[in-house]
Every structure is written in structure tokens, then in C-alpha cells.
Tab-separated table of C-alpha atoms (C1' of nucleotides) in Angstrom:
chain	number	residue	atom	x	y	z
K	1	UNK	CA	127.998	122.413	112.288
K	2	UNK	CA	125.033	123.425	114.785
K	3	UNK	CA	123.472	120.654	115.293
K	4	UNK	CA	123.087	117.348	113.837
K	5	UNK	CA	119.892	116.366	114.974
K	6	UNK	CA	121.288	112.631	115.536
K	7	UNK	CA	120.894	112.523	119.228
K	8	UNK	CA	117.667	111.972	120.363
K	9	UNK	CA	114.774	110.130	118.281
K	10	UNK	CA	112.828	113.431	118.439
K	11	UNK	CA	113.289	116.402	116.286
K	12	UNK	CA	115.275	119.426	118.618
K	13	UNK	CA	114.036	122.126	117.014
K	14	UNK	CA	116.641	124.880	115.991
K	15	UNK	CA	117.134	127.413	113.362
K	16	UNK	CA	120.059	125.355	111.341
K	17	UNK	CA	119.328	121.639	110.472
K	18	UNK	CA	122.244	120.774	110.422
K	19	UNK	CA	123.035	118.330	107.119
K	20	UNK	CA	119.277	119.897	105.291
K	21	UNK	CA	120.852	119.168	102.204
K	22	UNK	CA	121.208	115.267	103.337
K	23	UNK	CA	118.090	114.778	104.724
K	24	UNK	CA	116.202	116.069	101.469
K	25	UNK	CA	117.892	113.888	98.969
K	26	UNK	CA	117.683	110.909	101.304
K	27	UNK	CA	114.010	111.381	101.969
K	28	UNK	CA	114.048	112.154	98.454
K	29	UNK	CA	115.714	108.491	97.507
K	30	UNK	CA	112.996	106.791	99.724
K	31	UNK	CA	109.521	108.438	97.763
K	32	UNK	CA	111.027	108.048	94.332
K	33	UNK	CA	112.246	103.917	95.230
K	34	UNK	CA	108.329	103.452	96.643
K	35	UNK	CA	106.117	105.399	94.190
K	36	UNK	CA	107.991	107.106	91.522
K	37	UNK	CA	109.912	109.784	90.782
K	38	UNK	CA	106.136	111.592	89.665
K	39	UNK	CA	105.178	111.515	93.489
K	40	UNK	CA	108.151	113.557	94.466
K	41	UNK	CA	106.649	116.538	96.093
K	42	UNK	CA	109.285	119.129	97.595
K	43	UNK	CA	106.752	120.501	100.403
K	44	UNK	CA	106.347	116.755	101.419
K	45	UNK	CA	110.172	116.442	102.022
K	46	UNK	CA	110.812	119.602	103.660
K	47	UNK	CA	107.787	118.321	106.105
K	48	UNK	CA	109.691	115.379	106.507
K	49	UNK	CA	112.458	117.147	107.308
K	50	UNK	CA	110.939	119.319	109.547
K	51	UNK	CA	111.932	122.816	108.041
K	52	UNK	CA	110.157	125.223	106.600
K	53	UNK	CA	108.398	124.305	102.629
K	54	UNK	CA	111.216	126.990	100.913
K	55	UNK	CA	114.220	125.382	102.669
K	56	UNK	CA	115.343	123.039	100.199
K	57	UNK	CA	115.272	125.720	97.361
K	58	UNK	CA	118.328	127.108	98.621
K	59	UNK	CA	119.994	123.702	98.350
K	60	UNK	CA	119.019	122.558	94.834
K	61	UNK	CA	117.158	125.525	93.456
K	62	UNK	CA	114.366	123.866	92.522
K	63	UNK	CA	112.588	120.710	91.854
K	64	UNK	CA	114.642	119.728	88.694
K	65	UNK	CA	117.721	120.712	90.640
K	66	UNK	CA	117.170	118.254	93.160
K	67	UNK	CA	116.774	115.747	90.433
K	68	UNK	CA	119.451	116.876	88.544
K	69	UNK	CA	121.745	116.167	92.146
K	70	UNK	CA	120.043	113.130	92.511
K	71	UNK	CA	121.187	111.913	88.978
K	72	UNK	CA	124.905	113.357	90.092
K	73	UNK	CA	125.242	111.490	92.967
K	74	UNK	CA	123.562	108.310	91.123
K	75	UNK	CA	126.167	108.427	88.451
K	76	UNK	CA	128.851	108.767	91.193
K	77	UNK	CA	127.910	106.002	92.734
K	78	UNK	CA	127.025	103.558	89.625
K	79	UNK	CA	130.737	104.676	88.119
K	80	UNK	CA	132.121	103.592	91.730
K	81	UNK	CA	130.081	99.819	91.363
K	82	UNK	CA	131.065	99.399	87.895
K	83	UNK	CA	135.003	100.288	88.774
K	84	UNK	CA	135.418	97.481	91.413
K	85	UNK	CA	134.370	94.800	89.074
K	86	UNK	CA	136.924	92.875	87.228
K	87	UNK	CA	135.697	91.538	84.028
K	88	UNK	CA	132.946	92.548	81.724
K	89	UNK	CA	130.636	89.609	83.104
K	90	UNK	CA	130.718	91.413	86.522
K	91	UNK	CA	130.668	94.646	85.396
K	92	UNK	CA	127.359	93.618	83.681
K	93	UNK	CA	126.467	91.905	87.131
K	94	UNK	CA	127.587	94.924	88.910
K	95	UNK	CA	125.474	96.985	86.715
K	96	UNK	CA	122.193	94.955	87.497
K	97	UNK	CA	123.062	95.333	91.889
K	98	UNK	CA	123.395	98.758	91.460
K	99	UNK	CA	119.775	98.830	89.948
K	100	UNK	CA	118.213	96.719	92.495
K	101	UNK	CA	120.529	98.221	95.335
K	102	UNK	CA	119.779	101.481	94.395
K	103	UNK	CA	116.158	101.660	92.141
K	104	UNK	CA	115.691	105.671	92.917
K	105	UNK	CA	119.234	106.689	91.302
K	106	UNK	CA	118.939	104.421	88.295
K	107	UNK	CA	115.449	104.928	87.711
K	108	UNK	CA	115.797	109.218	87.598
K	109	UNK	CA	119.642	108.818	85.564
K	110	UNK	CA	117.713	107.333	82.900
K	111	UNK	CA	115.125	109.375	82.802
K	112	UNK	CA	117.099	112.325	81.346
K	113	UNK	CA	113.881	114.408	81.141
K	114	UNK	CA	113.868	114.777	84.826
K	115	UNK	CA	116.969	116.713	85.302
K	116	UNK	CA	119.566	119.152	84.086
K	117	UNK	CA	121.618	117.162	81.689
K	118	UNK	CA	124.022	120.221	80.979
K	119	UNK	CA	124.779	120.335	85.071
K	120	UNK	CA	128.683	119.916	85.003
K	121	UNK	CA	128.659	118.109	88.537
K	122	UNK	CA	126.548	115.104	86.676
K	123	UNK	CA	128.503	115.884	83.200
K	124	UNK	CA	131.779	115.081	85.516
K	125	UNK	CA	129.958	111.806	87.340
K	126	UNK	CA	128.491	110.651	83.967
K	127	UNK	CA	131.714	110.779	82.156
K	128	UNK	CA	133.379	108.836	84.875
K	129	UNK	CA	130.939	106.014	84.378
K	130	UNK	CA	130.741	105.813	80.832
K	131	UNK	CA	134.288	105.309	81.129
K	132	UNK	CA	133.782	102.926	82.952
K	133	UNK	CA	131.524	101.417	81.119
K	134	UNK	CA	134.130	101.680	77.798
K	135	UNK	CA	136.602	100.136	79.673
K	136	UNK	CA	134.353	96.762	80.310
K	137	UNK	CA	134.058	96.441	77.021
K	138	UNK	CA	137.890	97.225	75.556
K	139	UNK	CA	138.672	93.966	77.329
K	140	UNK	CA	135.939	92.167	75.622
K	141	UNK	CA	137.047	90.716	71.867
K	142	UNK	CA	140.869	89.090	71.788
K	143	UNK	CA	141.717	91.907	69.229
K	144	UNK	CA	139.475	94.610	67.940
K	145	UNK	CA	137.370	93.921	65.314
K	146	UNK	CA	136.587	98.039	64.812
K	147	UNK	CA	132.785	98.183	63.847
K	148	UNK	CA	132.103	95.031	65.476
K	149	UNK	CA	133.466	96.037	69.130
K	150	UNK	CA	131.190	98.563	69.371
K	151	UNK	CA	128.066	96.799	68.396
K	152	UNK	CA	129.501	94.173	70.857
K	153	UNK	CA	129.399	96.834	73.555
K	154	UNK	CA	126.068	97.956	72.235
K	155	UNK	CA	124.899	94.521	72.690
K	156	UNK	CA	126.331	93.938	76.458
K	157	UNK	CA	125.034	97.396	77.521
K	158	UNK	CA	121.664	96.691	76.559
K	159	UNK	CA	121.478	93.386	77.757
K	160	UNK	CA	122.389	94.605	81.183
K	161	UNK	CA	120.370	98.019	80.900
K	162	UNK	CA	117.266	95.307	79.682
K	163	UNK	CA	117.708	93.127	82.978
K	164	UNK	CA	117.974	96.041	85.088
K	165	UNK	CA	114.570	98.454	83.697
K	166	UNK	CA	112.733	95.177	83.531
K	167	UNK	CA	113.597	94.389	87.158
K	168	UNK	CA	112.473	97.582	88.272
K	169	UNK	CA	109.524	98.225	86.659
K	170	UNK	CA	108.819	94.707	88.116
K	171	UNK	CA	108.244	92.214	84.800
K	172	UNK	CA	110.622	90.163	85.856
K	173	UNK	CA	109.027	88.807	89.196
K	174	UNK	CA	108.025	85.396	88.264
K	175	UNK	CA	111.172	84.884	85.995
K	176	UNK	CA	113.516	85.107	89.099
K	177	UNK	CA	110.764	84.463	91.586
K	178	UNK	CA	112.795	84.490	94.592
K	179	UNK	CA	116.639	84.124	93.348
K	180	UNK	CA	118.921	86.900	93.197
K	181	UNK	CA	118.890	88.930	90.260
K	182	UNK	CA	122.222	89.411	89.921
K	183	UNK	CA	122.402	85.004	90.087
K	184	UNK	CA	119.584	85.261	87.323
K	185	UNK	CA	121.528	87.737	85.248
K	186	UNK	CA	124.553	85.609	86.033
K	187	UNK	CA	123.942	82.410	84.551
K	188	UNK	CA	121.837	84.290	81.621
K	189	UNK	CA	125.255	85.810	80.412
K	190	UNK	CA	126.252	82.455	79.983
K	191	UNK	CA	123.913	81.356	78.151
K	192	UNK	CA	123.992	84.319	75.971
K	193	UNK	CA	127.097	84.965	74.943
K	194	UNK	CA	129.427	83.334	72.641
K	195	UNK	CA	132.371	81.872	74.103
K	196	UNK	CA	135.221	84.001	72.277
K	197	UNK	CA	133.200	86.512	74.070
K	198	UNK	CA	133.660	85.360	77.334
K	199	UNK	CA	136.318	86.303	79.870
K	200	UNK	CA	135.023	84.230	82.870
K	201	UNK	CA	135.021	80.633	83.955
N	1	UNK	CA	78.204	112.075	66.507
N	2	UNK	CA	77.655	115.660	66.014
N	3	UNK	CA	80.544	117.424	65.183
N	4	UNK	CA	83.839	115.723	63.982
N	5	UNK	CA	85.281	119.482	63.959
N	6	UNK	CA	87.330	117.938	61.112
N	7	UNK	CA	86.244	120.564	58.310
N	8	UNK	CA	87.721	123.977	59.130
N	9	UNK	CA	90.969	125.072	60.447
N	10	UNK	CA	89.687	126.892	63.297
N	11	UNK	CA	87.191	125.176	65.792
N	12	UNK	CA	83.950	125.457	65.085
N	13	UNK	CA	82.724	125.814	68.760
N	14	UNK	CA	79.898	123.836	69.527
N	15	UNK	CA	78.530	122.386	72.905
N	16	UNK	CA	79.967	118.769	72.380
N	17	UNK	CA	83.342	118.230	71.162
N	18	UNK	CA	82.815	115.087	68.643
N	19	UNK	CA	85.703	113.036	69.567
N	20	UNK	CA	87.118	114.387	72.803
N	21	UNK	CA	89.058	110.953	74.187
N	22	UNK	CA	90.911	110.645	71.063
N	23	UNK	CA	91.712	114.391	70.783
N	24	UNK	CA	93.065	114.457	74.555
N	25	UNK	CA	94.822	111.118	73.608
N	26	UNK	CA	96.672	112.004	70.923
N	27	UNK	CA	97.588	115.743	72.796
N	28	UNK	CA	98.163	113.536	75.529
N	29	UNK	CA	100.905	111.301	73.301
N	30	UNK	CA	102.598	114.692	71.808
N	31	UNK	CA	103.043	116.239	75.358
N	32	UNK	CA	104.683	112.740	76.150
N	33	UNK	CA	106.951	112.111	73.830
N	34	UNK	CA	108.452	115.889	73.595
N	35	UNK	CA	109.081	116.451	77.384
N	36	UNK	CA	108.223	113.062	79.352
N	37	UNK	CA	105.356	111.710	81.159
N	38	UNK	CA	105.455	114.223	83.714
N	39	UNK	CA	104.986	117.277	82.166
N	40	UNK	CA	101.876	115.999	81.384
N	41	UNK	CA	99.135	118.635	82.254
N	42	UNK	CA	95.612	117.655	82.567
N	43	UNK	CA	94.355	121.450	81.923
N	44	UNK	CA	97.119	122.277	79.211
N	45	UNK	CA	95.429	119.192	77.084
N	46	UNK	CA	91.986	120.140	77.469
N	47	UNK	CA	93.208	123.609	76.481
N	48	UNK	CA	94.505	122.472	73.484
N	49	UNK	CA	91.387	120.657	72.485
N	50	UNK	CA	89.731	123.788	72.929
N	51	UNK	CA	87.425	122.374	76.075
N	52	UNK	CA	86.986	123.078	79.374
N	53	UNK	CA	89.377	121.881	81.919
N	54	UNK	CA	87.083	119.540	83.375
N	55	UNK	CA	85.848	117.789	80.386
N	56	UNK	CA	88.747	115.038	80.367
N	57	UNK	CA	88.051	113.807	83.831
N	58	UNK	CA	84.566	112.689	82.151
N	59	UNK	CA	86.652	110.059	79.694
N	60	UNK	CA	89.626	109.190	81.982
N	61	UNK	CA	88.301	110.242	85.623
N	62	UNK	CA	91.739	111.518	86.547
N	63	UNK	CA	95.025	112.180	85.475
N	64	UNK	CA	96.311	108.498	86.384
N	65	UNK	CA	93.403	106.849	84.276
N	66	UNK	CA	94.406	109.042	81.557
N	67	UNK	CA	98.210	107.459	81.556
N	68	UNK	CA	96.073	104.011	82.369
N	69	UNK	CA	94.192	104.543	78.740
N	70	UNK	CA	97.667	105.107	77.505
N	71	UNK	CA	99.216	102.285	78.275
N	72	UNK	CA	96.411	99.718	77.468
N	73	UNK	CA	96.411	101.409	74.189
N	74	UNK	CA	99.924	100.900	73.899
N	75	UNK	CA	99.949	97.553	74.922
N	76	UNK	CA	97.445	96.633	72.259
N	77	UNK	CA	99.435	98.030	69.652
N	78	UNK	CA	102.668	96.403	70.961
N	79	UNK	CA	100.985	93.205	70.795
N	80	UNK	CA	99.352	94.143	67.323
N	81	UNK	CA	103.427	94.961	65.958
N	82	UNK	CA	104.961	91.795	67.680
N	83	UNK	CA	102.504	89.459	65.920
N	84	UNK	CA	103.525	90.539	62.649
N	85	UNK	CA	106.755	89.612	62.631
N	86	UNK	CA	107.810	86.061	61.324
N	87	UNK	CA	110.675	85.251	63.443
N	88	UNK	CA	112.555	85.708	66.501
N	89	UNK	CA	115.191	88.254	65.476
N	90	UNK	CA	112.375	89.992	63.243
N	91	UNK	CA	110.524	90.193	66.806
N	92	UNK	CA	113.225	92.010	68.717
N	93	UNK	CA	113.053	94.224	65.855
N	94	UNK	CA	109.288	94.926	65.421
N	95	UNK	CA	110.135	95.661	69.882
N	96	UNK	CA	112.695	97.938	68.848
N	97	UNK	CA	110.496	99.815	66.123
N	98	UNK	CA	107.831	99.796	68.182
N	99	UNK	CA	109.417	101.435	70.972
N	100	UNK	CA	111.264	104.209	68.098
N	101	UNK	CA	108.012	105.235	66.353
N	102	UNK	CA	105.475	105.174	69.509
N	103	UNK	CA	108.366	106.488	72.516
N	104	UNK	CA	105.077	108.003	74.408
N	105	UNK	CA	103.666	105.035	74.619
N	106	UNK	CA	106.441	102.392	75.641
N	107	UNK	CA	107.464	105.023	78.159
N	108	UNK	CA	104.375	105.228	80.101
N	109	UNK	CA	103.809	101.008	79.757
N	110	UNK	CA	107.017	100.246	81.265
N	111	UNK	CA	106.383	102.716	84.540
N	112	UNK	CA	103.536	101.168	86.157
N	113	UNK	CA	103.491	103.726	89.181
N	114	UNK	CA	101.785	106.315	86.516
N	115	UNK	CA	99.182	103.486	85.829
N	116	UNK	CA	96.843	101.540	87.374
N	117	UNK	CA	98.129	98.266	86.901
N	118	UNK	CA	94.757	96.511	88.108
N	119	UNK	CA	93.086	97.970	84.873
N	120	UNK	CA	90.708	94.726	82.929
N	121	UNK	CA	91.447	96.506	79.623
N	122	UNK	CA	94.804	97.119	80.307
N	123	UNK	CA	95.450	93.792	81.872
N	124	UNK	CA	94.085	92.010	78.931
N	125	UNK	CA	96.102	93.853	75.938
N	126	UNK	CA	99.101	93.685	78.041
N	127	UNK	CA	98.336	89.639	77.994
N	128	UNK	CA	97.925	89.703	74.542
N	129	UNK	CA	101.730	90.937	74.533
N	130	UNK	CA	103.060	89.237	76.518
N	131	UNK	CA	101.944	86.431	74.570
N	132	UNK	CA	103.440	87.536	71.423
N	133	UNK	CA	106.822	87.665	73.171
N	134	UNK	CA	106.262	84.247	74.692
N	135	UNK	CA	105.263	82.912	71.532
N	136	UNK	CA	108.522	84.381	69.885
N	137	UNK	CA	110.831	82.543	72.491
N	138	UNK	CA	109.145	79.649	72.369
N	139	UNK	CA	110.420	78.747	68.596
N	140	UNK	CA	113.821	79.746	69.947
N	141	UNK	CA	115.856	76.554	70.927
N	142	UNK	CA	115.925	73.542	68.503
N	143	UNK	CA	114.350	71.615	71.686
N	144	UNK	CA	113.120	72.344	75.015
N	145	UNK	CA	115.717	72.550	77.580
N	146	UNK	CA	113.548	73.635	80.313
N	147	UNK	CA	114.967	75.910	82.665
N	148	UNK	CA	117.843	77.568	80.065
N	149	UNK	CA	114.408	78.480	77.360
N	150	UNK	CA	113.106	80.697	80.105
N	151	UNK	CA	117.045	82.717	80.684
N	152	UNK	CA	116.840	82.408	76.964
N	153	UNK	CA	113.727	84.411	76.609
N	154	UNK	CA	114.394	87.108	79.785
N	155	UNK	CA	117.799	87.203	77.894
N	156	UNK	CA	116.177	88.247	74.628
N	157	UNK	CA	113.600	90.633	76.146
N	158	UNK	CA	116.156	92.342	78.397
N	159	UNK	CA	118.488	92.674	75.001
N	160	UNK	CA	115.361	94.156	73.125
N	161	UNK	CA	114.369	96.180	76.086
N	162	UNK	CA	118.098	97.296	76.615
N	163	UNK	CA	118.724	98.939	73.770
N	164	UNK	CA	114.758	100.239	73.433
N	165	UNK	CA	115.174	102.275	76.504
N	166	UNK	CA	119.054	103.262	75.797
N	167	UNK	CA	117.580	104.010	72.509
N	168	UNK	CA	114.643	106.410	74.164
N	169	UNK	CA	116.754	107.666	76.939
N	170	UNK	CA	119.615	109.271	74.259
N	171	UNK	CA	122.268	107.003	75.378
N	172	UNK	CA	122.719	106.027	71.650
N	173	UNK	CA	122.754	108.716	70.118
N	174	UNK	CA	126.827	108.212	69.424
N	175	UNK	CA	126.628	104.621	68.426
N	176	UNK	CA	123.899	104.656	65.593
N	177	UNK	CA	124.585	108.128	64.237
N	178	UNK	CA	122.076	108.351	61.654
N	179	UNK	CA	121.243	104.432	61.101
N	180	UNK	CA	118.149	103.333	61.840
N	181	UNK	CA	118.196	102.366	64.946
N	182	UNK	CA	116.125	99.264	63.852
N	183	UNK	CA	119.109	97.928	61.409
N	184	UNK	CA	121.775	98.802	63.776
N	185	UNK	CA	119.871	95.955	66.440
N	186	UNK	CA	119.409	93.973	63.447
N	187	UNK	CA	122.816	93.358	63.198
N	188	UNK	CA	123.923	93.506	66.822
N	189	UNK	CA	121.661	90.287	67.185
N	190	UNK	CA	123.924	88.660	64.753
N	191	UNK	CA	126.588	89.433	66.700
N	192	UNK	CA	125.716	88.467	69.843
N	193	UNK	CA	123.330	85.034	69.943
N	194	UNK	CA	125.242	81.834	69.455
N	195	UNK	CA	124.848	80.354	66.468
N	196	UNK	CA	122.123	77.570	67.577
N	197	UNK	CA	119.825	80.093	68.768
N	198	UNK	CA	119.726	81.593	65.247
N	199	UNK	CA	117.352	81.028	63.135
N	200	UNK	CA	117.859	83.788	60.387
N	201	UNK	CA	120.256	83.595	57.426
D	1	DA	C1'	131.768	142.605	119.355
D	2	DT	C1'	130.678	143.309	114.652
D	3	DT	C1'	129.920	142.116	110.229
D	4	DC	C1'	129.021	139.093	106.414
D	5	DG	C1'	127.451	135.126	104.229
D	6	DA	C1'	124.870	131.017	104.717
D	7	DT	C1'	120.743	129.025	106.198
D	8	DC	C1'	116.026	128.989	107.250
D	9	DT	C1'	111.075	131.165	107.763
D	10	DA	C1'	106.892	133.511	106.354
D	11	DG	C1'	104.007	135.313	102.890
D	12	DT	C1'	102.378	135.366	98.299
D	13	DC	C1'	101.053	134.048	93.456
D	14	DA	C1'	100.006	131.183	89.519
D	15	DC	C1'	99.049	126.646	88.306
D	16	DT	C1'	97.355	122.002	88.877
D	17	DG	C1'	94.197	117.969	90.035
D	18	DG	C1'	89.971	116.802	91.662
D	19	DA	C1'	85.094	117.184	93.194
D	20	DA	C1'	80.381	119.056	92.880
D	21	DA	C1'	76.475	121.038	90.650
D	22	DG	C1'	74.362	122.710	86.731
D	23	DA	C1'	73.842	123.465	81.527
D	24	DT	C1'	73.558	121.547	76.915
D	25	DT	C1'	73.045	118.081	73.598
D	26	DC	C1'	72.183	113.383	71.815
D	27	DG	C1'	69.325	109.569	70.945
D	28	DA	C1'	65.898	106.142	71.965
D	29	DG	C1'	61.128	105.309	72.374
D	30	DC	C1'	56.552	106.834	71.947
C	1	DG	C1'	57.430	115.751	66.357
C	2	DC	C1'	58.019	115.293	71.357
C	3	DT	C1'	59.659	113.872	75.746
C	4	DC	C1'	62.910	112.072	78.786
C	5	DG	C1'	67.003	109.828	80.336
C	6	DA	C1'	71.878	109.505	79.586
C	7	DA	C1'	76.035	111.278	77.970
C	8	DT	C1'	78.881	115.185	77.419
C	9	DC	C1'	80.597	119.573	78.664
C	10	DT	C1'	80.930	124.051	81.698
C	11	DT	C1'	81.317	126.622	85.860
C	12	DT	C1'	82.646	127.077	90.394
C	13	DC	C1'	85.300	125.886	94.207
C	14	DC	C1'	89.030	123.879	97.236
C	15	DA	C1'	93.470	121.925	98.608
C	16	DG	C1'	98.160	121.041	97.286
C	17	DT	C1'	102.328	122.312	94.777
C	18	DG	C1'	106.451	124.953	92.795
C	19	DA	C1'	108.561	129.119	92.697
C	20	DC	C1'	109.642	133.823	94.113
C	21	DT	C1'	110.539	137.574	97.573
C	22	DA	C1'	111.632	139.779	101.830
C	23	DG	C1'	113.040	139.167	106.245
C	24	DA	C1'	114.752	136.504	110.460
C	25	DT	C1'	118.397	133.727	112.590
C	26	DC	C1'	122.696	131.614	113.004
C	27	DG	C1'	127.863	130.659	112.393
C	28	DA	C1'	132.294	132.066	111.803
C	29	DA	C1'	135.921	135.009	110.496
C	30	DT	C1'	137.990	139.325	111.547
DNA sequence: ATTCGATCTAGTCACTGGAAAGATTCGAGC
DNA sequence: GCTCGAATCTTTCCAGTGACTAGATCGAAT
């Protein structure tokens, strides 16, 4: 490792960057949380990176690849939130921070026309957080009621995928107006769900 | 009008194109709902309607007011298919439907950075929606309870909207298998409201 | 020290969005 | 029927982008 350009607030300019690869996909993170994944622009981030506008194809390839890494590392990350959560209420929970905590991943995972879905690094991620995901729900009914448990998980998921795309996409600014999604999201579980389908307090 | 170039297969090329918005609309809705909002190609459009590649920017100025018309469009339609339906559980359904048979459409309304969310036309359709949804929480609870109606109504929009985008995104594909995707919310709804926020048989 | 692979640069091409200026047609009013 | 203004469409042009290629530079192992 050359040089890790941490030093000194300007840019020392030398051959290697250093961590390129780093740099992209965080500059990347930052346009697609403030205007979109549609204003991503791979010239802009090499700029902003301060290498040359063909640098980051030998990273990710192209503009889909970067994407598609994007999505990887997302799905890392979400299956890493949902994991440390200890009953399906705050895996749910956990599932809404992760949106607001981290809008630029969640927004391109969904979005499945943005990347490589066949990429076996995100096949790899994405399997660890549907699992994840599965296991929130196993815990769910006292015993399994076959058809019924997976509606139920149908039914979680997209109450919790709901909250999340309608936080984002901002339509749910005067319903929390100020309180903490995740609170919001809390108490709306509650209110929700039946009680033989609740874990929690 | 002077040509509809509705007669003949082939395109009767005259000077003025008959009904240009609609055509670059409805190319405009194809492109969408095969491959996503952003392969969306302002010159591959007016290709296809067999004009120039400037004629568009004449009905929708640029490529953003194009995705604007879209979305007012389908706002007007959303608000047109949540009106129709009697109930509350019948409304999450019409959402659902709506969302299956017009994908382009809900994709681009629920990404406002493609729009321009300041648009009068758009502003007022989307209005019209939203009071259709209000309208269909509203008859929810037996009486008011203030503060839990609202979590009641985000609860049953982000449950709607859950499984719309879930639905869109492919992340059902294994858990309706064939159904229509309409009847298999149908009866998740059953299965997760309490029974006093029924109001279906 | 040399060599090899990884990283980055420079140059190029096709495509896109957008703006400007001109051509064609429509339709209202005379 | 004719003219004229407005709407519609074409042509031309420019800057920005993604992708490809060939070559330069660097790091590290041998």
C-alpha cells in the first residue's frame, strides 16, 4: 500500500491511490443517498477521486458493476443488522434503521434492474440475509401452521419493506414528523399485529 | 388532427405525427416496465415513433418532464383504481393490482428524484390519491382513537406498499408461484389485522 | 536488478440530453 | 379561398457520459 492519501487535507498526487476501489463506492454511496441512483455518473466519481475518468473500470468493470458491488456490500451489511436483532419485532425494526441508516444500499438492492443479479459475491450476501430474514420469521407462530407461516412472513416482510420504501422516497414525513422511524415503526407493530403473533413485551 | 397514423401497418410519413405525447408515452411505459426507469432513452423513443429526436422535448421539454408526465398520469389512475373499491381490504387490493398491471408507472411515482415533484398537475392527481387512501383508513377503526388511526393507516399503506414493491422488485416470485398476486394479499390481510380492524367477512 | 501483474492515464468512439434555428403544417379569422 | 400566427417537427450543433484500447507507472516477488 503506496499511499493512503489520509494525511494531509489535500490530494498528494501519485500514480497509485491507494484504496481507489474505496473511495469510488463511498463517493458512490453519497450521490445515490442525495439524488438517486439515475445521477450516478462514473466520470463524476473518478473526478472526485482525483484519478483519471477510466480508473474505476478496472475496479468494477463498468457502471452496472459498480452497482452490482454496491448491492453486495448492501446485502452484507443489511444480513449483518438483521442478525444482531433478537426477535422478529426488532428484526422488523432493524430492517427499517438499516433503510434510513443506509438509503443508497437499500434503495439500489431493490432495484434489481440496476445490477448484476447473477454476481455470486451478491448471490453469497443475498442468501445470507434472506436467511436471515427466514429465521425472524421461524420464531414467529407457537407451532407452524404450514401455508399460513409463510403468508405470515409475507405479511411482516412487507410491512417492514412498506415502512422502509415509503420513508425513503419521503411520504412518510408528516406521519413521523420529527420521531424516529424506527419508534414510529415500533409502536405501529403493535398495533398491527395480533397478539399470538407477538414475541415482545 | 391530421393524421392518427392508425390505418396502415407501416407509417405513413407525414410532417406531423397525429398523436406524438401519447405515442412517446406509451413507448415511454414499455421501455419502463421491461428494463427500469433508467434505461429510458429520450432518442430510442422518438425513434420508435418514427420522429425526430428532438420532437419529444416539444411535449415534455426534457427527459425529467417526460418521467414528470408519467407519474401525474399514474397518479391519476391510482387515484381513479383506489376509488373503486368498496372497502378497506378491497383498497389494499385495488393498491396491489394497481401496482401489478401498471409496474411502469408505480415505479417512477414512488422515486421522486426522476420527477419534478413541484409539478401543479402532478401535485393535484397525486392529492386526489392520497385522498382515496385517506378516505380508506378513515372507515378503519369502529371509533376515532386519534393518534393509533394515523399508525393504523401508515401501517396499512406500508403493508400495501410492502408487498407492491417486493411484488415489482421479484422478491416474491417464490411465495405466490403462480397465484395472483392480488388473492395471495387478499388473504395475507386476513391473516394479519386484528380482528376489530376487519371489516370484511 | 529484473520481471510480472496490478493499477492508473490518455486517446478515441458511439450515444445521449439539451439548446437553437429553421421548415412544415394546422387552424382561426377575414 | 387566403393570410397569418401558433403549434409541431426537423436539422444542426455542443457538452457530457460509458466503454474500449494501448501505453505508462508502480509494487512486490524472485
Amino acid at each position: 500500500m503506496s499511499n493512503s492519501r489520509s494525511s494531509g487535507s489535500e490530494h498528494e498526487r501519485t500514480y497509485h491511490h491507494g484504496d481507489l476501489r474505496r473511495a469510488i463506492l463511498a463517493a458512490a454511496l453519497d450521490v445515490i443517498a442525495a439524488n438517486g441512483p439515475a445521477a450516478l455518473s462514473l466520470r463524476d466519481l473518478a473526478r472526485r477521486a482525483g484519478v483519471s475518468h477510466a480508473a474505476p473500470a478496472h475496479h468494477f468493470k463498468d457502471r452496472t458493476g459498480l452497482l452490482t458491488a454496491v448491492a453486495a456490500e448492501g446485502y452484507a451489511l443489511f444480513a449483518d443488522a438483521l442478525a444482531g436483532a433478537p426477535d422478529l419485532r426488532e428484526r422488523g425494526v432493524a430492517y427499517v434503521r438499516f433503510a434510513a441508516t443506509h438509503p443508497a444500499h437499500f434503495q439500489v438492492m431493490f432495484q434489481p434492474d440496476l445490477y448484476r443479479a447473477d454476481d455470486p459475491e451478491l448471490l453469497a450476501a443475498k442468501a445470507r440475509a434472506t436467511e436471515a430474514l427466514r429465521a425472524g420469521v421461524a420464531d414467529l407462530p407457537p407451532g407452524g401452521r404450514g401455508e399460513d407461516d409463510r403468508l405470515a412472513g409475507v405479511a411482516a416482510w412487507s410491512l417492514a419493506h412498506g415502512f422502509a420504501t415509503l420513508l425513503l422516497s419521503g411520504n412518510l414525513a408528516d406521519a413521523t414528523e420529527g420521531r424516529e422511524p424506527e419508534a414510529v415503526f415500533r409502536s405501529l407493530t403493535g398495533l398491527i399485529f395480533t397478539p399470538e403473533y407477538r414475541r415482545d413485551g
